Coordinates of C-alpha atoms and ligand atoms in Angstrom, one line a residue:
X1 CA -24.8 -110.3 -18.5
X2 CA -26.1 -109.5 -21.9
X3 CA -25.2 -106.3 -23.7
X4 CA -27.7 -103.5 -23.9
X5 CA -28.2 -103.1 -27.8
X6 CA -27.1 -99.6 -28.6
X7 CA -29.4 -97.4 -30.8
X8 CA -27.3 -93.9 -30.7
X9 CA -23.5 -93.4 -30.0
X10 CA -22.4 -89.5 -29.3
X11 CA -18.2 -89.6 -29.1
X12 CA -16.6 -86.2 -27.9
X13 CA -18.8 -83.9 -29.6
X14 CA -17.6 -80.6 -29.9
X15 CA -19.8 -77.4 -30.7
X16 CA -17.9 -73.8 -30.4
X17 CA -19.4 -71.2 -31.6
X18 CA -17.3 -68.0 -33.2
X19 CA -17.4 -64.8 -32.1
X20 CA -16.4 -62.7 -34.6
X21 CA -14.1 -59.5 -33.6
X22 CA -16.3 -56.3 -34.5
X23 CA -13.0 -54.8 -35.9
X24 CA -11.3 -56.9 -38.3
X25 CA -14.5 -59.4 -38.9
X26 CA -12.7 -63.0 -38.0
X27 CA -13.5 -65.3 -34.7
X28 CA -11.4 -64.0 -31.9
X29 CA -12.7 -66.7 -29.5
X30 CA -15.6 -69.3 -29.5
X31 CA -18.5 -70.2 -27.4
X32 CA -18.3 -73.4 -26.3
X33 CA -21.8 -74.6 -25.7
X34 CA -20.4 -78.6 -25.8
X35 CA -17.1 -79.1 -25.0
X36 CA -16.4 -83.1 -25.9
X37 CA -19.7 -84.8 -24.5
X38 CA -19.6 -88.6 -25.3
X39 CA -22.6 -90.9 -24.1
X40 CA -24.7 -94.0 -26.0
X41 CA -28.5 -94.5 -26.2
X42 CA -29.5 -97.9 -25.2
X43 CA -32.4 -99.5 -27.1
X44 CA -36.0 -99.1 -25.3
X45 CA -34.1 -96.8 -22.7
X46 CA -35.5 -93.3 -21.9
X47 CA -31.7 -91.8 -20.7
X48 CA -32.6 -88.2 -19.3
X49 CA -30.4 -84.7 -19.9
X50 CA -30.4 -82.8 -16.9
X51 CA -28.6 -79.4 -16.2
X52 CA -29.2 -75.6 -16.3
X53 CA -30.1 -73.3 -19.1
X54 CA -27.0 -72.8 -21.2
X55 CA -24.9 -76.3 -19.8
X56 CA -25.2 -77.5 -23.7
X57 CA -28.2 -79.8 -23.8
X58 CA -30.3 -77.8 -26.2
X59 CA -27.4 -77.8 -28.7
X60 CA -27.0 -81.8 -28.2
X61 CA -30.3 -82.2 -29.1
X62 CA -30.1 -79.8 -32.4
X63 CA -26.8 -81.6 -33.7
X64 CA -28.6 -85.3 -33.2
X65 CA -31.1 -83.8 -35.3
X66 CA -29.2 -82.6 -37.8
X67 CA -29.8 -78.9 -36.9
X68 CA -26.7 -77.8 -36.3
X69 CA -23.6 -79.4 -37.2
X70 CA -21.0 -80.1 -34.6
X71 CA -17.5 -78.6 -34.3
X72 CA -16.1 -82.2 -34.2
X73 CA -17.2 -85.4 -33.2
X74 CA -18.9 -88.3 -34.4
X75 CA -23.2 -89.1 -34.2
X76 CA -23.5 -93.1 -34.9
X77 CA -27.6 -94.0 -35.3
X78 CA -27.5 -97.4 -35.9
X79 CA -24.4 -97.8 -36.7
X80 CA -24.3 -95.0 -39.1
X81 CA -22.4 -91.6 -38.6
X82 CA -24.8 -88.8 -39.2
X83 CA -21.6 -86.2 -39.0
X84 CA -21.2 -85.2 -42.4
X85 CA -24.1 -87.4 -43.8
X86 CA -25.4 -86.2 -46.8
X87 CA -28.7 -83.8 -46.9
X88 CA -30.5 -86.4 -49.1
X89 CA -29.7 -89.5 -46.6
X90 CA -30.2 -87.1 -43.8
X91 CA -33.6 -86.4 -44.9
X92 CA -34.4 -90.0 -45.0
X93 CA -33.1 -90.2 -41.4
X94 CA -34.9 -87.7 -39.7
X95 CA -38.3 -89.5 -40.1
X96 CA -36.9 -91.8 -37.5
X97 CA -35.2 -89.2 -35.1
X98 CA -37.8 -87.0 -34.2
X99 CA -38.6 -84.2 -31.4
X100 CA -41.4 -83.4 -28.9
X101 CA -41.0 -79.5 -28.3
X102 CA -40.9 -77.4 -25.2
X103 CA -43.9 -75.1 -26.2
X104 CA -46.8 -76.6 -27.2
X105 CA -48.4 -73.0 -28.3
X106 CA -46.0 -72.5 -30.7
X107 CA -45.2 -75.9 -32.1
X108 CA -48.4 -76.3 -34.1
X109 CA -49.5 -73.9 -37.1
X110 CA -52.3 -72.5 -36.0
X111 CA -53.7 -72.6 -39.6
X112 CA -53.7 -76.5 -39.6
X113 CA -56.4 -78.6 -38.6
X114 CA -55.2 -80.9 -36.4
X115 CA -55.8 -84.2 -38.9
X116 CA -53.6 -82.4 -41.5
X117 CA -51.0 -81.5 -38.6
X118 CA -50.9 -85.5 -37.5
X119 CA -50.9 -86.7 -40.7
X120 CA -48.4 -84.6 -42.4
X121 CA -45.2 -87.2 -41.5
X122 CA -47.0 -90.3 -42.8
X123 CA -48.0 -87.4 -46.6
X124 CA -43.9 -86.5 -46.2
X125 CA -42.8 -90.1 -45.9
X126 CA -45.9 -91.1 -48.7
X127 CA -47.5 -94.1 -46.6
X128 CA -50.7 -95.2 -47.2
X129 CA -53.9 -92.9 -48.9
X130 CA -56.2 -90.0 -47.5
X131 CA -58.3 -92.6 -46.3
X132 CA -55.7 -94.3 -44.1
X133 CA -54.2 -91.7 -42.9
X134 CA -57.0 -90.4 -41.5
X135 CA -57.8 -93.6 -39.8
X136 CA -54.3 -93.4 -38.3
X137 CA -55.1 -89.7 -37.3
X138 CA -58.0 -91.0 -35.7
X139 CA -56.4 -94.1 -33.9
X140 CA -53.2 -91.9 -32.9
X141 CA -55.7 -89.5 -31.2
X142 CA -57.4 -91.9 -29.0
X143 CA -54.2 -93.1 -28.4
X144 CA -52.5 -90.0 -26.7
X145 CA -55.8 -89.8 -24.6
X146 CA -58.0 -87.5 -27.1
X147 CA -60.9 -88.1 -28.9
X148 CA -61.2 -89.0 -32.6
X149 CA -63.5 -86.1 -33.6
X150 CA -60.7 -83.2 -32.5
X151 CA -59.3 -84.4 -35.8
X152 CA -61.4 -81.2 -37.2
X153 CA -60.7 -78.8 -35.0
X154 CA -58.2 -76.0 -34.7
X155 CA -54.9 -75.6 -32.0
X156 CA -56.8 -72.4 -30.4
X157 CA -59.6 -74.4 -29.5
X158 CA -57.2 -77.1 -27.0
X159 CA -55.5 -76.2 -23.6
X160 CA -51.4 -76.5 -23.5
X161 CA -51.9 -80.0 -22.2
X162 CA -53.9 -81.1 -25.1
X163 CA -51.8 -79.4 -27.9
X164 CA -48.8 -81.3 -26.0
X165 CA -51.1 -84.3 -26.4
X166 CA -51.6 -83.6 -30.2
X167 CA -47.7 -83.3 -30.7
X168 CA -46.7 -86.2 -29.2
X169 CA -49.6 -88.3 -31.7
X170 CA -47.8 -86.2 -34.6
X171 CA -44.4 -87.4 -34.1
X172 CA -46.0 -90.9 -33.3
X173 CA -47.3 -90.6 -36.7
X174 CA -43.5 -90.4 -38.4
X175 CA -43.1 -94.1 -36.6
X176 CA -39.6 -92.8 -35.2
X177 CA -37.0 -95.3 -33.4
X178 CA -36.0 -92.5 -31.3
X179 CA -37.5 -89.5 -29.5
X180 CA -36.0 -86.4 -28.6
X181 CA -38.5 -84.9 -25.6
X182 CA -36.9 -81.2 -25.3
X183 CA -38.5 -79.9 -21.7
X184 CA -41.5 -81.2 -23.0
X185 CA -43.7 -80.1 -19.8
X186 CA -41.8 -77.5 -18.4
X187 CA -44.2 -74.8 -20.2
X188 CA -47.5 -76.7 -18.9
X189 CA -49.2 -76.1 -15.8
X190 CA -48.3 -78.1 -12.7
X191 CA -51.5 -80.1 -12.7
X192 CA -51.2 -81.6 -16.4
X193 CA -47.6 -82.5 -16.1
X194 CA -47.8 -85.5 -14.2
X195 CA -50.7 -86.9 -16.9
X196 CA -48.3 -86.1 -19.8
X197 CA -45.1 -87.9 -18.0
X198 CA -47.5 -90.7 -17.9
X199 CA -48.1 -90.7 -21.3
X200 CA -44.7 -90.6 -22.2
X201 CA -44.4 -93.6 -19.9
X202 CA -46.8 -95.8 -21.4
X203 CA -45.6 -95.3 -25.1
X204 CA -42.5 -96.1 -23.6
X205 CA -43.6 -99.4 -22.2
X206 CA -46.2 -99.8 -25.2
X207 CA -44.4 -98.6 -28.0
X208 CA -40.7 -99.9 -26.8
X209 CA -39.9 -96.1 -27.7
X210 CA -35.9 -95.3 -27.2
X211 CA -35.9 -91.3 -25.7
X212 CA -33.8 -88.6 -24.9
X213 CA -35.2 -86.4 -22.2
X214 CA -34.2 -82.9 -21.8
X215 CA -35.0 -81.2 -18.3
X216 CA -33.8 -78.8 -16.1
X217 CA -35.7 -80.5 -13.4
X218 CA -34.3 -83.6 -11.8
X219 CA -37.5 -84.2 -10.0
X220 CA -39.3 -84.4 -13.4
X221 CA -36.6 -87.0 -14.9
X222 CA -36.7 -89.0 -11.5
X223 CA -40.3 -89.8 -12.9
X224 CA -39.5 -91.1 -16.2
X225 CA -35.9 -91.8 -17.1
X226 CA -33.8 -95.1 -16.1
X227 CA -30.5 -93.7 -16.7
X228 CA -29.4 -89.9 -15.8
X229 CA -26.6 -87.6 -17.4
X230 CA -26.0 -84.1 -15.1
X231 CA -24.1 -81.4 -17.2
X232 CA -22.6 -78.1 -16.3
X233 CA -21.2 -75.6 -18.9
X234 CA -20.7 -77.6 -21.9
X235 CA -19.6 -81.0 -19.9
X236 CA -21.0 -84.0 -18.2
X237 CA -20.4 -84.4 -14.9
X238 CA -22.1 -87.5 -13.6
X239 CA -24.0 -90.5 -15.5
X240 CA -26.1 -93.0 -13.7
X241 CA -28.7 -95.2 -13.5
X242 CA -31.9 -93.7 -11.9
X243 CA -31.7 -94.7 -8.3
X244 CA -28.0 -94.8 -7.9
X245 CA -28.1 -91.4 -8.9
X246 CA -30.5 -90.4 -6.3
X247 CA -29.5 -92.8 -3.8
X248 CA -25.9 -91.8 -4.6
X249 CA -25.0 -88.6 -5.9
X250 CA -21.9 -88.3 -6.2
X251 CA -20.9 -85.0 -8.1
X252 CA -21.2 -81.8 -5.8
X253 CA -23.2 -80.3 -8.4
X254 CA -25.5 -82.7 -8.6
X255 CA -25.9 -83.1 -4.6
X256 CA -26.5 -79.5 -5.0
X257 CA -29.3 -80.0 -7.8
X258 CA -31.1 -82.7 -5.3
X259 CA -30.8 -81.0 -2.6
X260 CA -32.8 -78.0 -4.3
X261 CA -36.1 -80.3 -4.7
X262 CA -38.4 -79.7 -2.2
X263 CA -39.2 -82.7 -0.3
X264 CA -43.5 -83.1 0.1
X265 CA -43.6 -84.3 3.9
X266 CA -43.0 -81.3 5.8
X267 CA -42.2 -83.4 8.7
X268 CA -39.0 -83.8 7.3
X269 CA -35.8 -81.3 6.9
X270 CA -33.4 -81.1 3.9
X271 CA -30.4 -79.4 4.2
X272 CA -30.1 -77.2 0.9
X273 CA -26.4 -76.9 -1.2
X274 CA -26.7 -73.2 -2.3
X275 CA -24.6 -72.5 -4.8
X276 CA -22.8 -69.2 -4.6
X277 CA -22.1 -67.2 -7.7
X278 CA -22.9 -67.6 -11.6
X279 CA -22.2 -69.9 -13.8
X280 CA -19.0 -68.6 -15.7
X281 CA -18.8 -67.6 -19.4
X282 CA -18.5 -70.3 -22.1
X283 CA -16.5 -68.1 -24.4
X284 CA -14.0 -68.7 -20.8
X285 CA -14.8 -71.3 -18.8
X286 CA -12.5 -72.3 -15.7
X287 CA -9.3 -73.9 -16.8
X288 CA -9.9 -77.1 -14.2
X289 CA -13.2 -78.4 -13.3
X290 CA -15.8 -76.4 -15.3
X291 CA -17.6 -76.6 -11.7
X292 CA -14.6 -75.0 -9.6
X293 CA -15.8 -71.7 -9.5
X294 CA -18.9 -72.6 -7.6
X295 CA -17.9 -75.5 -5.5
X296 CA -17.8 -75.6 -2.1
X297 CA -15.2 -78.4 -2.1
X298 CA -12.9 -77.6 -4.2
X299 CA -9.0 -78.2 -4.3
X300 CA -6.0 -76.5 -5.8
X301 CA -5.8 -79.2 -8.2
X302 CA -9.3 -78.1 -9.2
X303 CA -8.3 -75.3 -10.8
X304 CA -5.8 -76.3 -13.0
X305 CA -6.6 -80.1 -13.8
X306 CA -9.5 -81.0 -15.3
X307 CA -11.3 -84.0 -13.7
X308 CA -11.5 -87.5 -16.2
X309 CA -15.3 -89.2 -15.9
X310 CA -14.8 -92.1 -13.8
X311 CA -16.7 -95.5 -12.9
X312 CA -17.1 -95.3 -9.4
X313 CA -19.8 -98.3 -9.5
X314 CA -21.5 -100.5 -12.5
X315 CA -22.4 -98.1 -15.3
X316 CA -22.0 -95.1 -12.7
X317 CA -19.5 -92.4 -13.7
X318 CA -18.1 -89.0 -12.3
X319 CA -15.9 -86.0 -13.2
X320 CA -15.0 -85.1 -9.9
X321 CA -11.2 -85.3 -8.0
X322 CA -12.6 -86.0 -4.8
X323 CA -15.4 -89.0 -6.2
Ligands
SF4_401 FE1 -15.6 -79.6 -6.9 FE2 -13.1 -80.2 -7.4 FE3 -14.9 -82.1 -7.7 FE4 -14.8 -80.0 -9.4 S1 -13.3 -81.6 -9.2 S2 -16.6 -80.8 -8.5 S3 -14.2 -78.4 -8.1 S4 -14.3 -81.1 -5.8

């Protein structure tokens, strides 16, 4: 079998965040939003980042991008570490790693007409003239399903689904190798999400994009990704292809995750996981499984040992005792 060329390679990032004692001013104990998180981006892949608010995906996302730096670890893009790179070579980098936001409303200046919005990457990275760029403008436009003449118009005058429209042709316009989609439709109405998942699906297929898709929403990821990664308070839990993830989940918090989509033929009955409880404090998490707490299987050796990730099938790995 050939070897899936490897565009991004995260090893046991760390990010722990002080907090400081009120008293005598110095870190009493950290947060620790990612507690040694290792996975690689296959080329052309669109690998999906699934868990709740607070599990550490956000803060993946922001040290890929160079937004926060990690406690420890090592970023390889392309073969290069990004840990430690310096701001200059950073700067040069970022043009290729780029990010489609959560909020469309809030993720273009209102000030900007939308040409000099789109064509800002290609002034940054000083390709081509006026001229060209707004061809490119133009021909990005029709591309992400708008029309040529919104070029000249203001982000008031377009619905969230549009503006989401007009950030994706913006970050197209940088000509990035890889995409960072951050809950890119969870702030869009129901009825427009399924025509921007199928955007992001044909510049996948047309483009050959490589992305990273951030969701809380395993029904939404179902739709787009080919590989899945479930984490839970600063851990992974599960990694998978696609269908053997929902063919075969194999973590209890990811059964409980499925089990929570509803299922559209209401012919047919689901039994739902609840899960009891909240998820604990990162400053403390559980000593075991990060998942103990809140598992409705759980051993005594869940509570003191943590669990190793283990291949359970081809390419389909779990942190569970019991998997
Ligand atoms: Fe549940 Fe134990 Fe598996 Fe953790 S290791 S998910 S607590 S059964």
């Amino acid at each position: 079998m050939m070897e899936k060329e490897m565009l991004l390679s995260i090893k046991d990032i760390k990010k722990w965040f002080p907090v400081d004692d009120k008293l005598i001013g110095k870190p009493t104990s950290f947060v620790k939003a990612v507690d040694g998180v290792s996975f690689d981006v296959h080329k052309g892949e669109v690998l999906g980042l699934v868990g709740e608010s607070g599990c550490g995906k956000t803060t993946i996302s922001r040290s890929i991008l160079g937004l926060t730096e990690p406690t420890s670890g090592s970023i390889l893009f392309e073969g290069k570490e990004l840990m430690g790179m310096k701001k200059r070579e950073l700067r040069k980098m970022r043009s290729e790693l780029q990010i489609v936001f959560q909020d469309p409303y809030s993720s273009l200046s209102p000030r900007m007409r939308i040409a000099d919005t789109i064509s800002e990457p290609m002034e940054i990275q000083k390709k081509g003239n006026r001229r060209t760029r707004r061809q490119r403008v133009e021909e990005l436009l029709e591309i992400v399903g708008l029309e040529k003449s919104f070029a000249d118009r203001y982000p008031h005058e377009f619905s969230g689904g549009q503006r989401q429209r007009i950030g994706i042709a913006r970050v197209l316009a940088a000509d990035p190798k890889f995409m960072i989609c951050d809950e890119p439709v969870s702030a869009l109405d129901v009825s427009v999400r399924s025509q921007i998942l199928n955007l992001l699906l044909e510049l996948k297929q047309g483009f050959g994009l490589t992305m990273l898709f951030i969701s809380h929403d395993l029904s939404v990821v179902e739709y787009i990704c080919d590989r899945i990664i479930v984490m839970y308070l600063g851990k992974v839990m599960e990694i998978a292809k696609r269908d053997d993830l929902y063919r075969n989940p194999s973590h209890p918090y990811t059964q409980a995750l499925l089990s929570a989509i509803p299922i559209p033929d209401p012919t047919l009955k689901k039994e739902r996981i609840l899960l009891e409880g909240d998820t604990p404090s990162p400053v403390d998490p559980p000593a075991g499984c990060r998942f103990c707490t809140r598992c409705a299987k759980a051993q005594e050796i869940c509570r003191t040992t943590a669990p190793e990730l283990k291949e359970i099938e081809d390419g389909h790995t779990v942190a569970c005792h019991l998997a």
